[in-house]
mmCIF file of C-alpha atoms in Angstrom:
data_model
loop_
_atom_site.group_PDB
_atom_site.id
_atom_site.type_symbol
_atom_site.label_atom_id
_atom_site.label_comp_id
_atom_site.label_asym_id
_atom_site.label_seq_id
_atom_site.Cartn_x
_atom_site.Cartn_y
_atom_site.Cartn_z
ATOM 1 C CA MET A 585 -19.926 -1.416 -39.506
ATOM 2 C CA ALA A 586 -19.266 2.292 -39.000
ATOM 3 C CA PRO A 587 -20.719 3.968 -35.871
ATOM 4 C CA ARG A 588 -23.855 6.013 -36.516
ATOM 5 C CA SER A 589 -25.431 8.964 -34.722
ATOM 6 C CA TYR A 590 -29.122 9.755 -34.444
ATOM 7 C CA PRO A 591 -30.455 13.122 -35.694
ATOM 8 C CA GLY A 592 -32.578 15.000 -33.223
ATOM 9 C CA ILE A 593 -31.646 12.925 -30.179
ATOM 10 C CA GLY A 594 -28.335 12.408 -28.468
ATOM 11 C CA ALA A 595 -27.121 8.831 -28.146
ATOM 12 C CA GLY A 596 -26.461 9.530 -24.472
ATOM 13 C CA ALA A 597 -30.071 10.579 -23.884
ATOM 14 C CA LEU A 598 -31.281 7.498 -25.732
ATOM 15 C CA LEU A 599 -29.126 5.253 -23.568
ATOM 16 C CA VAL A 600 -30.382 6.901 -20.384
ATOM 17 C CA PHE A 601 -33.944 6.215 -21.529
ATOM 18 C CA ILE A 602 -33.152 2.576 -22.348
ATOM 19 C CA LEU A 603 -31.381 2.015 -19.066
ATOM 20 C CA SER A 604 -34.162 3.738 -17.130
ATOM 21 C CA ILE A 605 -36.574 1.136 -18.502
ATOM 22 C CA GLY A 606 -34.062 -1.674 -18.056
ATOM 23 C CA TYR A 607 -33.574 -0.736 -14.430
ATOM 24 C CA TYR A 608 -37.057 -1.942 -13.567
ATOM 25 C CA VAL A 609 -36.848 -5.259 -15.419
ATOM 26 C CA THR A 610 -33.268 -6.113 -14.454
ATOM 27 C CA PRO A 611 -33.999 -7.369 -10.895
ATOM 28 C CA ALA A 612 -36.409 -9.971 -12.277
ATOM 29 C CA LEU A 613 -34.110 -11.011 -15.138
ATOM 30 C CA LEU A 614 -30.643 -10.845 -13.611
ATOM 31 C CA GLY A 615 -30.984 -10.612 -9.863
ATOM 32 C CA GLY A 616 -30.518 -6.837 -9.722
ATOM 33 C CA ALA A 617 -28.333 -4.019 -10.989
ATOM 34 C CA ASP A 618 -28.686 -1.169 -8.529
ATOM 35 C CA ASP A 619 -29.016 2.486 -9.357
ATOM 36 C CA GLN A 620 -25.395 3.151 -8.360
ATOM 37 C CA MET A 621 -24.134 0.774 -11.033
ATOM 38 C CA LEU A 622 -26.483 2.291 -13.623
ATOM 39 C CA SER A 623 -25.394 5.808 -12.704
ATOM 40 C CA TYR A 624 -21.769 4.729 -12.869
ATOM 41 C CA PHE A 625 -22.191 3.322 -16.379
ATOM 42 C CA ILE A 626 -24.099 6.395 -17.569
ATOM 43 C CA ALA A 627 -21.242 8.582 -16.351
ATOM 44 C CA GLN A 628 -18.692 6.274 -17.984
ATOM 45 C CA TYR A 629 -20.653 6.238 -21.232
ATOM 46 C CA THR A 630 -20.859 10.039 -21.299
ATOM 47 C CA PHE A 631 -17.074 10.142 -21.021
ATOM 48 C CA SER A 632 -16.738 7.495 -23.730
ATOM 49 C CA GLN A 633 -19.068 9.434 -26.048
ATOM 50 C CA ALA A 634 -16.926 12.547 -25.595
ATOM 51 C CA GLN A 635 -14.041 10.455 -26.941
ATOM 52 C CA GLY A 636 -16.076 9.590 -30.058
ATOM 53 C CA SER A 637 -17.947 6.412 -29.068
ATOM 54 C CA ILE A 638 -21.545 6.119 -30.328
ATOM 55 C CA LEU A 639 -23.854 3.153 -29.838
ATOM 56 C CA GLU A 640 -24.948 1.156 -32.858
ATOM 57 C CA PRO A 641 -28.642 0.876 -33.797
ATOM 58 C CA GLY A 642 -28.352 -2.850 -33.072
ATOM 59 C CA CYS A 643 -27.197 -2.334 -29.483
ATOM 60 C CA SER A 644 -29.135 -4.679 -27.239
ATOM 61 C CA THR A 645 -30.385 -3.498 -23.840
ATOM 62 C CA SER A 646 -30.011 -7.052 -22.538
ATOM 63 C CA ASP A 647 -26.337 -7.053 -23.551
ATOM 64 C CA ILE A 648 -25.690 -3.887 -21.558
ATOM 65 C CA LEU A 649 -27.652 -5.162 -18.559
ATOM 66 C CA ALA A 650 -25.887 -8.527 -18.728
ATOM 67 C CA GLY A 651 -22.601 -6.695 -18.524
ATOM 68 C CA LEU A 652 -23.821 -4.640 -15.570
ATOM 69 C CA ALA A 653 -24.605 -7.886 -13.751
ATOM 70 C CA GLU A 654 -21.098 -9.267 -14.332
ATOM 71 C CA PRO A 655 -19.190 -9.611 -11.007
ATOM 72 C CA SER A 656 -16.046 -8.446 -12.801
ATOM 73 C CA TRP A 657 -17.568 -5.146 -13.979
ATOM 74 C CA PRO A 658 -16.600 -2.294 -13.891
ATOM 75 C CA ALA A 659 -13.392 -3.316 -15.636
ATOM 76 C CA PRO A 660 -10.788 -0.709 -16.630
ATOM 77 C CA GLY A 661 -11.397 0.471 -20.159
ATOM 78 C CA LEU A 662 -14.420 -1.724 -20.911
ATOM 79 C CA THR A 663 -18.139 -1.102 -21.283
ATOM 80 C CA PRO A 664 -20.433 -3.553 -19.456
ATOM 81 C CA CYS A 665 -21.235 -5.522 -22.610
ATOM 82 C CA ALA A 666 -17.526 -5.835 -23.484
ATOM 83 C CA THR A 667 -16.947 -7.138 -19.957
ATOM 84 C CA ALA A 668 -19.645 -9.761 -20.443
ATOM 85 C CA ALA A 669 -17.995 -10.909 -23.662
ATOM 86 C CA ALA A 670 -14.564 -11.009 -22.063
ATOM 87 C CA ARG A 671 -15.802 -13.429 -19.411
ATOM 88 C CA SER A 672 -16.004 -16.285 -21.889
ATOM 89 C CA ASP A 673 -13.195 -15.073 -24.138
ATOM 90 C CA PRO A 674 -10.447 -12.853 -22.663
ATOM 91 C CA SER A 675 -9.476 -11.802 -26.182
ATOM 92 C CA ALA A 676 -12.921 -10.196 -26.489
ATOM 93 C CA ALA A 677 -11.800 -7.303 -24.254
ATOM 94 C CA ALA A 678 -12.407 -4.919 -27.159
ATOM 95 C CA PRO A 679 -15.369 -3.188 -28.823
ATOM 96 C CA CYS A 680 -18.246 -5.572 -28.198
ATOM 97 C CA ASP A 681 -20.005 -7.324 -31.053
ATOM 98 C CA ALA A 682 -23.435 -6.299 -29.810
ATOM 99 C CA CYS A 683 -23.053 -2.527 -29.976
ATOM 100 C CA HIS A 684 -19.569 -1.860 -31.401
ATOM 101 C CA THR A 685 -18.928 0.617 -28.610
ATOM 102 C CA ARG A 686 -15.277 1.531 -28.636
ATOM 103 C CA ARG A 687 -13.101 0.906 -25.624
ATOM 104 C CA MET A 688 -12.904 3.705 -23.119
ATOM 105 C CA THR A 689 -9.529 5.137 -22.215
ATOM 106 C CA THR A 690 -7.710 2.524 -20.114
ATOM 107 C CA ALA A 691 -6.478 3.706 -16.737
ATOM 108 C CA ALA A 692 -2.733 3.993 -16.259
ATOM 109 C CA PRO A 693 -1.094 1.077 -14.401
ATOM 110 C CA PRO A 694 -0.959 1.570 -10.615
ATOM 111 C CA VAL A 695 2.096 3.370 -9.275
ATOM 112 C CA PRO A 696 4.102 1.214 -6.823
ATOM 113 C CA THR A 697 4.049 2.492 -3.250
ATOM 114 C CA ILE A 698 7.869 2.343 -3.140
ATOM 115 C CA ALA A 699 10.204 2.690 -6.123
ATOM 116 C CA LEU A 700 13.999 2.980 -6.036
ATOM 117 C CA ARG A 701 15.879 3.844 -9.214
ATOM 118 C CA GLN A 702 19.664 3.426 -9.495
ATOM 119 C CA LEU A 703 19.979 4.213 -5.791
ATOM 120 C CA SER A 704 23.497 4.547 -4.405
ATOM 121 C CA MET A 705 24.822 5.556 -1.006
ATOM 122 C CA HIS A 706 28.250 5.612 0.628
ATOM 123 C CA TYR A 707 30.004 6.786 3.758
ATOM 124 C CA THR A 708 33.469 8.266 4.010
ATOM 125 C CA LEU A 709 35.654 7.413 6.997
ATOM 126 C CA GLY A 710 38.881 9.337 6.686
ATOM 127 C CA ALA A 711 40.415 8.289 3.385
ATOM 128 C CA THR A 712 38.172 5.211 3.134
ATOM 129 C CA ARG A 713 34.958 5.207 1.116
ATOM 130 C CA ILE A 714 32.438 2.582 2.211
ATOM 131 C CA GLU A 715 29.856 1.628 -0.408
ATOM 132 C CA VAL A 716 26.518 0.911 1.246
ATOM 133 C CA LEU A 717 24.190 0.692 -1.756
ATOM 134 C CA ARG A 718 25.126 0.347 -5.418
ATOM 135 C CA ASP A 719 22.668 1.122 -8.222
ATOM 136 C CA VAL A 720 19.702 -0.450 -6.422
ATOM 137 C CA ASP A 721 16.449 -0.796 -8.365
ATOM 138 C CA LEU A 722 13.374 -1.902 -6.455
ATOM 139 C CA GLU A 723 9.592 -1.668 -6.703
ATOM 140 C CA ILE A 724 7.211 -2.605 -3.897
ATOM 141 C CA ALA A 725 3.506 -2.799 -4.637
ATOM 142 C CA THR A 726 0.826 -1.377 -2.398
ATOM 143 C CA GLY A 727 0.020 -3.729 0.479
ATOM 144 C CA GLN A 728 3.054 -5.997 0.011
ATOM 145 C CA THR A 729 5.145 -7.245 2.904
ATOM 146 C CA VAL A 730 8.880 -7.306 2.170
ATOM 147 C CA ALA A 731 11.728 -8.546 4.361
ATOM 148 C CA VAL A 732 15.271 -7.248 3.894
ATOM 149 C CA ALA A 733 17.956 -9.613 5.170
ATOM 150 C CA GLY A 734 21.727 -9.453 5.189
ATOM 151 C CA PRO A 735 24.778 -9.510 7.456
ATOM 152 C CA SER A 736 25.330 -6.832 10.086
ATOM 153 C CA GLY A 737 26.762 -3.688 8.539
ATOM 154 C CA SER A 738 25.437 -4.501 5.068
ATOM 155 C CA GLY A 739 23.283 -1.361 4.936
ATOM 156 C CA LYS A 740 19.827 -2.674 5.833
ATOM 157 C CA THR A 741 19.109 0.096 8.313
ATOM 158 C CA SER A 742 20.548 2.677 5.910
ATOM 159 C CA LEU A 743 18.060 1.466 3.310
ATOM 160 C CA LEU A 744 15.170 1.990 5.730
ATOM 161 C CA LEU A 745 16.466 5.464 6.589
ATOM 162 C CA LEU A 746 16.496 6.322 2.884
ATOM 163 C CA LEU A 747 12.918 5.061 2.538
ATOM 164 C CA ALA A 748 11.899 7.258 5.473
ATOM 165 C CA GLY A 749 13.647 10.323 4.075
ATOM 166 C CA LEU A 750 15.995 10.415 7.065
ATOM 167 C CA GLU A 751 19.061 10.006 4.842
ATOM 168 C CA ARG A 752 19.922 11.354 1.382
ATOM 169 C CA PRO A 753 21.236 9.108 -1.392
ATOM 170 C CA ALA A 754 24.510 9.872 -3.155
ATOM 171 C CA ALA A 755 22.769 9.137 -6.465
ATOM 172 C CA GLY A 756 19.468 7.817 -7.764
ATOM 173 C CA THR A 757 15.892 8.445 -6.745
ATOM 174 C CA VAL A 758 13.512 7.367 -3.985
ATOM 175 C CA HIS A 759 9.762 7.467 -4.658
ATOM 176 C CA LEU A 760 7.269 6.783 -1.887
ATOM 177 C CA ASP A 761 3.531 6.926 -2.492
ATOM 178 C CA GLY A 762 4.082 9.021 -5.614
ATOM 179 C CA GLN A 763 6.421 11.507 -3.935
ATOM 180 C CA ARG A 764 10.101 11.841 -4.840
ATOM 181 C CA LEU A 765 11.871 11.983 -1.480
ATOM 182 C CA ASP A 766 15.358 12.889 -2.626
ATOM 183 C CA THR A 767 14.182 16.294 -3.927
ATOM 184 C CA MET A 768 12.050 17.279 -0.915
ATOM 185 C CA ASP A 769 13.220 19.686 1.797
ATOM 186 C CA ARG A 770 13.308 18.807 5.495
ATOM 187 C CA ASP A 771 9.904 20.289 6.300
ATOM 188 C CA ALA A 772 8.216 18.458 3.425
ATOM 189 C CA LEU A 773 9.869 15.196 4.479
ATOM 190 C CA ALA A 774 8.720 15.705 8.065
ATOM 191 C CA ASP A 775 5.160 16.213 6.827
ATOM 192 C CA LEU A 776 5.418 13.076 4.688
ATOM 193 C CA ARG A 777 6.585 10.975 7.638
ATOM 194 C CA ARG A 778 3.859 12.431 9.835
ATOM 195 C CA ASP A 779 1.124 11.573 7.339
ATOM 196 C CA ARG A 780 2.245 8.481 5.419
ATOM 197 C CA ILE A 781 5.063 6.598 7.176
ATOM 198 C CA GLY A 782 5.181 4.621 10.415
ATOM 199 C CA ILE A 783 8.524 3.508 11.875
ATOM 200 C CA VAL A 784 9.183 0.775 14.443
ATOM 201 C CA PHE A 785 12.688 0.755 15.936
ATOM 202 C CA GLN A 786 14.551 -2.099 17.586
ATOM 203 C CA SER A 787 15.084 0.004 20.708
ATOM 204 C CA PHE A 788 11.479 1.262 20.982
ATOM 205 C CA HIS A 789 12.427 4.972 21.355
ATOM 206 C CA LEU A 790 9.540 5.807 23.680
ATOM 207 C CA LEU A 791 9.626 9.048 25.669
ATOM 208 C CA PRO A 792 10.162 7.990 29.297
ATOM 209 C CA SER A 793 8.302 10.979 30.752
ATOM 210 C CA LEU A 794 5.067 10.168 28.863
ATOM 211 C CA THR A 795 2.545 7.429 29.561
ATOM 212 C CA ALA A 796 1.798 4.758 26.965
ATOM 213 C CA LEU A 797 -1.328 6.695 25.957
ATOM 214 C CA ASP A 798 0.548 9.974 25.585
ATOM 215 C CA ASN A 799 3.398 8.347 23.639
ATOM 216 C CA VAL A 800 0.939 6.999 21.079
ATOM 217 C CA ALA A 801 -1.137 10.188 20.930
ATOM 218 C CA LEU A 802 1.885 12.480 20.494
ATOM 219 C CA PRO A 803 2.198 12.232 16.657
ATOM 220 C CA LEU A 804 -1.502 13.038 16.290
ATOM 221 C CA GLN A 805 -1.295 15.923 18.727
ATOM 222 C CA ILE A 806 1.645 17.381 16.808
ATOM 223 C CA ALA A 807 -0.485 17.125 13.662
ATOM 224 C CA GLY A 808 -3.301 19.005 15.413
ATOM 225 C CA GLN A 809 -5.733 16.086 15.542
ATOM 226 C CA ARG A 810 -8.463 16.810 18.089
ATOM 227 C CA ASP A 811 -9.296 13.132 18.556
ATOM 228 C CA ALA A 812 -5.676 12.180 19.270
ATOM 229 C CA LEU A 813 -6.310 10.622 22.685
ATOM 230 C CA ALA A 814 -9.350 8.661 21.511
ATOM 231 C CA ARG A 815 -7.477 7.245 18.515
ATOM 232 C CA ALA A 816 -4.444 6.429 20.666
ATOM 233 C CA ARG A 817 -6.644 4.625 23.164
ATOM 234 C CA ASP A 818 -8.239 2.615 20.365
ATOM 235 C CA GLN A 819 -4.861 1.693 18.846
ATOM 236 C CA LEU A 820 -3.466 0.558 22.196
ATOM 237 C CA GLY A 821 -6.536 -1.635 22.538
ATOM 238 C CA ARG A 822 -5.718 -3.202 19.174
ATOM 239 C CA VAL A 823 -2.261 -4.217 20.444
ATOM 240 C CA GLY A 824 -3.687 -5.585 23.694
ATOM 241 C CA LEU A 825 -2.660 -2.791 26.068
ATOM 242 C CA SER A 826 -5.989 -1.328 27.159
ATOM 243 C CA ALA A 827 -4.981 -1.975 30.771
ATOM 244 C CA ARG A 828 -1.623 -0.165 30.421
ATOM 245 C CA LEU A 829 -2.723 3.263 29.187
ATOM 246 C CA ALA A 830 -1.437 5.144 32.244
ATOM 247 C CA HIS A 831 1.824 3.215 32.604
ATOM 248 C CA TYR A 832 5.179 4.798 31.810
ATOM 249 C CA PRO A 833 7.743 2.961 29.650
ATOM 250 C CA GLY A 834 9.827 2.074 32.715
ATOM 251 C CA GLN A 835 6.810 0.246 34.136
ATOM 252 C CA LEU A 836 6.347 -1.901 31.031
ATOM 253 C CA SER A 837 8.086 -5.080 29.875
ATOM 254 C CA GLY A 838 10.141 -5.097 26.671
ATOM 255 C CA GLY A 839 7.307 -6.710 24.741
ATOM 256 C CA GLU A 840 4.815 -4.189 26.062
ATOM 257 C CA GLN A 841 7.099 -1.302 25.121
ATOM 258 C CA GLN A 842 7.374 -2.650 21.586
ATOM 259 C CA ARG A 843 3.589 -2.916 21.415
ATOM 260 C CA VAL A 844 3.348 0.743 22.392
ATOM 261 C CA ALA A 845 5.905 1.566 19.684
ATOM 262 C CA ILE A 846 3.887 -0.369 17.095
ATOM 263 C CA ALA A 847 0.693 1.390 18.170
ATOM 264 C CA ARG A 848 2.456 4.745 17.811
ATOM 265 C CA ALA A 849 3.714 3.795 14.333
ATOM 266 C CA LEU A 850 0.222 2.857 13.126
ATOM 267 C CA VAL A 851 -2.025 5.326 14.944
ATOM 268 C CA HIS A 852 -2.007 7.819 12.039
ATOM 269 C CA ARG A 853 -2.911 5.077 9.527
ATOM 270 C CA PRO A 854 0.273 5.294 7.443
ATOM 271 C CA ARG A 855 0.614 4.025 3.892
ATOM 272 C CA VAL A 856 4.002 2.451 4.701
ATOM 273 C CA LEU A 857 5.329 0.757 7.844
ATOM 274 C CA LEU A 858 9.110 0.444 8.214
ATOM 275 C CA ALA A 859 10.339 -1.924 10.937
ATOM 276 C CA ASP A 860 14.034 -2.223 11.867
ATOM 277 C CA GLU A 861 14.654 -5.515 13.713
ATOM 278 C CA PRO A 862 11.387 -5.106 15.670
ATOM 279 C CA THR A 863 12.012 -8.314 17.657
ATOM 280 C CA GLY A 864 15.787 -7.928 18.021
ATOM 281 C CA ASN A 865 15.678 -6.918 21.711
ATOM 282 C CA LEU A 866 13.053 -9.440 22.758
ATOM 283 C CA ASP A 867 13.149 -13.031 23.991
ATOM 284 C CA ASP A 868 11.942 -15.764 21.647
ATOM 285 C CA HIS A 869 8.433 -16.048 23.089
ATOM 286 C CA THR A 870 7.806 -12.310 23.165
ATOM 287 C CA GLY A 871 9.357 -11.925 19.715
ATOM 288 C CA ALA A 872 6.945 -14.503 18.310
ATOM 289 C CA LEU A 873 4.010 -12.582 19.785
ATOM 290 C CA ILE A 874 5.254 -9.343 18.212
ATOM 291 C CA ARG A 875 5.692 -11.056 14.824
ATOM 292 C CA ASP A 876 2.120 -12.357 14.973
ATOM 293 C CA LEU A 877 0.879 -8.919 15.976
ATOM 294 C CA LEU A 878 2.611 -7.152 13.086
ATOM 295 C CA PHE A 879 1.102 -9.468 10.473
ATOM 296 C CA GLU A 880 -2.304 -9.345 12.129
ATOM 297 C CA LEU A 881 -2.260 -5.546 12.019
ATOM 298 C CA HIS A 882 -1.005 -5.634 8.434
ATOM 299 C CA ARG A 883 -3.920 -7.823 7.370
ATOM 300 C CA ALA A 884 -6.347 -5.433 9.052
ATOM 301 C CA SER A 885 -4.881 -2.232 7.588
ATOM 302 C CA GLY A 886 -3.361 -3.256 4.238
ATOM 303 C CA THR A 887 -0.332 -1.092 4.972
ATOM 304 C CA THR A 888 2.766 -1.745 2.861
ATOM 305 C CA MET A 889 5.367 -3.186 5.248
ATOM 306 C CA VAL A 890 9.154 -3.328 4.871
ATOM 307 C CA LEU A 891 11.079 -4.963 7.690
ATOM 308 C CA VAL A 892 14.706 -5.711 8.428
ATOM 309 C CA THR A 893 15.404 -9.004 10.184
ATOM 310 C CA HIS A 894 17.988 -11.753 10.690
ATOM 311 C CA ASP A 895 15.243 -14.301 11.408
ATOM 312 C CA LEU A 896 14.338 -16.397 8.347
ATOM 313 C CA ASP A 897 11.204 -17.642 10.083
ATOM 314 C CA PHE A 898 10.060 -14.036 10.350
ATOM 315 C CA ALA A 899 11.179 -13.155 6.820
ATOM 316 C CA ALA A 900 9.469 -16.188 5.270
ATOM 317 C CA ARG A 901 6.074 -14.852 6.323
ATOM 318 C CA CYS A 902 6.522 -11.880 4.000
ATOM 319 C CA ASP A 903 5.460 -11.784 0.363
ATOM 320 C CA ARG A 904 9.079 -11.218 -0.696
ATOM 321 C CA VAL A 905 12.507 -11.733 0.881
ATOM 322 C CA LEU A 906 15.397 -9.553 -0.345
ATOM 323 C CA HIS A 907 19.043 -10.101 0.548
ATOM 324 C CA LEU A 908 21.410 -7.135 0.742
ATOM 325 C CA HIS A 909 25.003 -8.069 0.004
ATOM 326 C CA GLU A 910 27.896 -5.828 -1.029
ATOM 327 C CA GLY A 911 25.534 -2.978 -1.734
ATOM 328 C CA ARG A 912 23.158 -4.881 -3.999
ATOM 329 C CA LEU A 913 19.678 -6.316 -3.417
ATOM 330 C CA HIS A 914 18.854 -9.841 -4.562
ATOM 331 C CA GLU A 915 15.574 -11.723 -4.346
ATOM 332 C CA ARG A 916 16.249 -14.530 -1.896
ATOM 333 C CA ARG A 917 15.194 -18.151 -2.334
ATOM 334 C CA ARG A 918 13.344 -19.532 0.672
ATOM 335 C CA ASP A 919 15.103 -22.898 0.778
ATOM 336 C CA LYS A 920 16.226 -23.008 4.400
ATOM 337 C CA ALA A 921 14.315 -24.674 7.167
ATOM 338 C CA PRO A 922 12.037 -22.492 9.345
ATOM 339 C CA GLY A 923 13.797 -21.313 12.460
ATOM 340 C CA ASP A 924 17.159 -20.843 10.727
ATOM 341 C CA ALA A 925 18.814 -17.482 11.200
ATOM 342 C CA ILE A 926 20.564 -15.416 8.594
ATOM 343 C CA PRO A 927 24.222 -15.179 9.630
ATOM 344 C CA ALA A 928 25.159 -11.826 11.158
#
């Protein structure tokens, strides 16, 4: 059946009228479709109509309202009634039988937070060329936790430095949160790190002349944030250091210093957290506490996390475990017993 238009009245206006009536009967029939959902569909329909979609004379108000009540709606590219049909038959994700409304334009697939394409890096020592990374391809989705394992000297830290824009690749591209790092200048990279990247180092790298509070607030103060101290105080509370705000690094234990470093890395709410052996300088008990803290904070923030570690117990808690060997990344099988270490 070919789509039809109505002379003298726009199909959009007609739909608004129908939905305006349906809004008052929906709560009794379907348990409620609030005005935000109705407004959202009206806006979506207007866009769809501009693309050439017109409702059929046989379009049922109840079909549209049933779709609005679907828990899975709004679905990318589907009208409410098409969503309702797709619930019972996934192949029905197409123009619905009730009104023959065409599919709206489907949104583009999400861009991964981190994407490496044919990435290569090497160092030159005298006449010797040392290959660190060779044609590495990698995608990391938003919110994923990824562990990078490998022997000492395999290039794990170099990989993190490339992800942070602190090193330049010899070839290939680095994309982070939609930005191509390998083409950005130093100032742009500094701004990117300030706004979107948090880094936790094995050796803490706290400024000894600043208190815990001032160490955490410093990145925000550099960025001109007026609430820097308040946000730093709140973040230190999240890592359990509310009673150590005025202490200097030399007055804190190793575990406490790492907590300050983690608070500093997360205080600006970064999209990506990079952690280089964050428990490497800590005893087993303190290291376990720091591991728990990192994953607890990740769950709360949804930050994409990439960490380097030799500890398989730590790595196994991540969504993915990658092994770096002879310049290449391989997805690692988790077939060793918890507590085993990856050989250095």
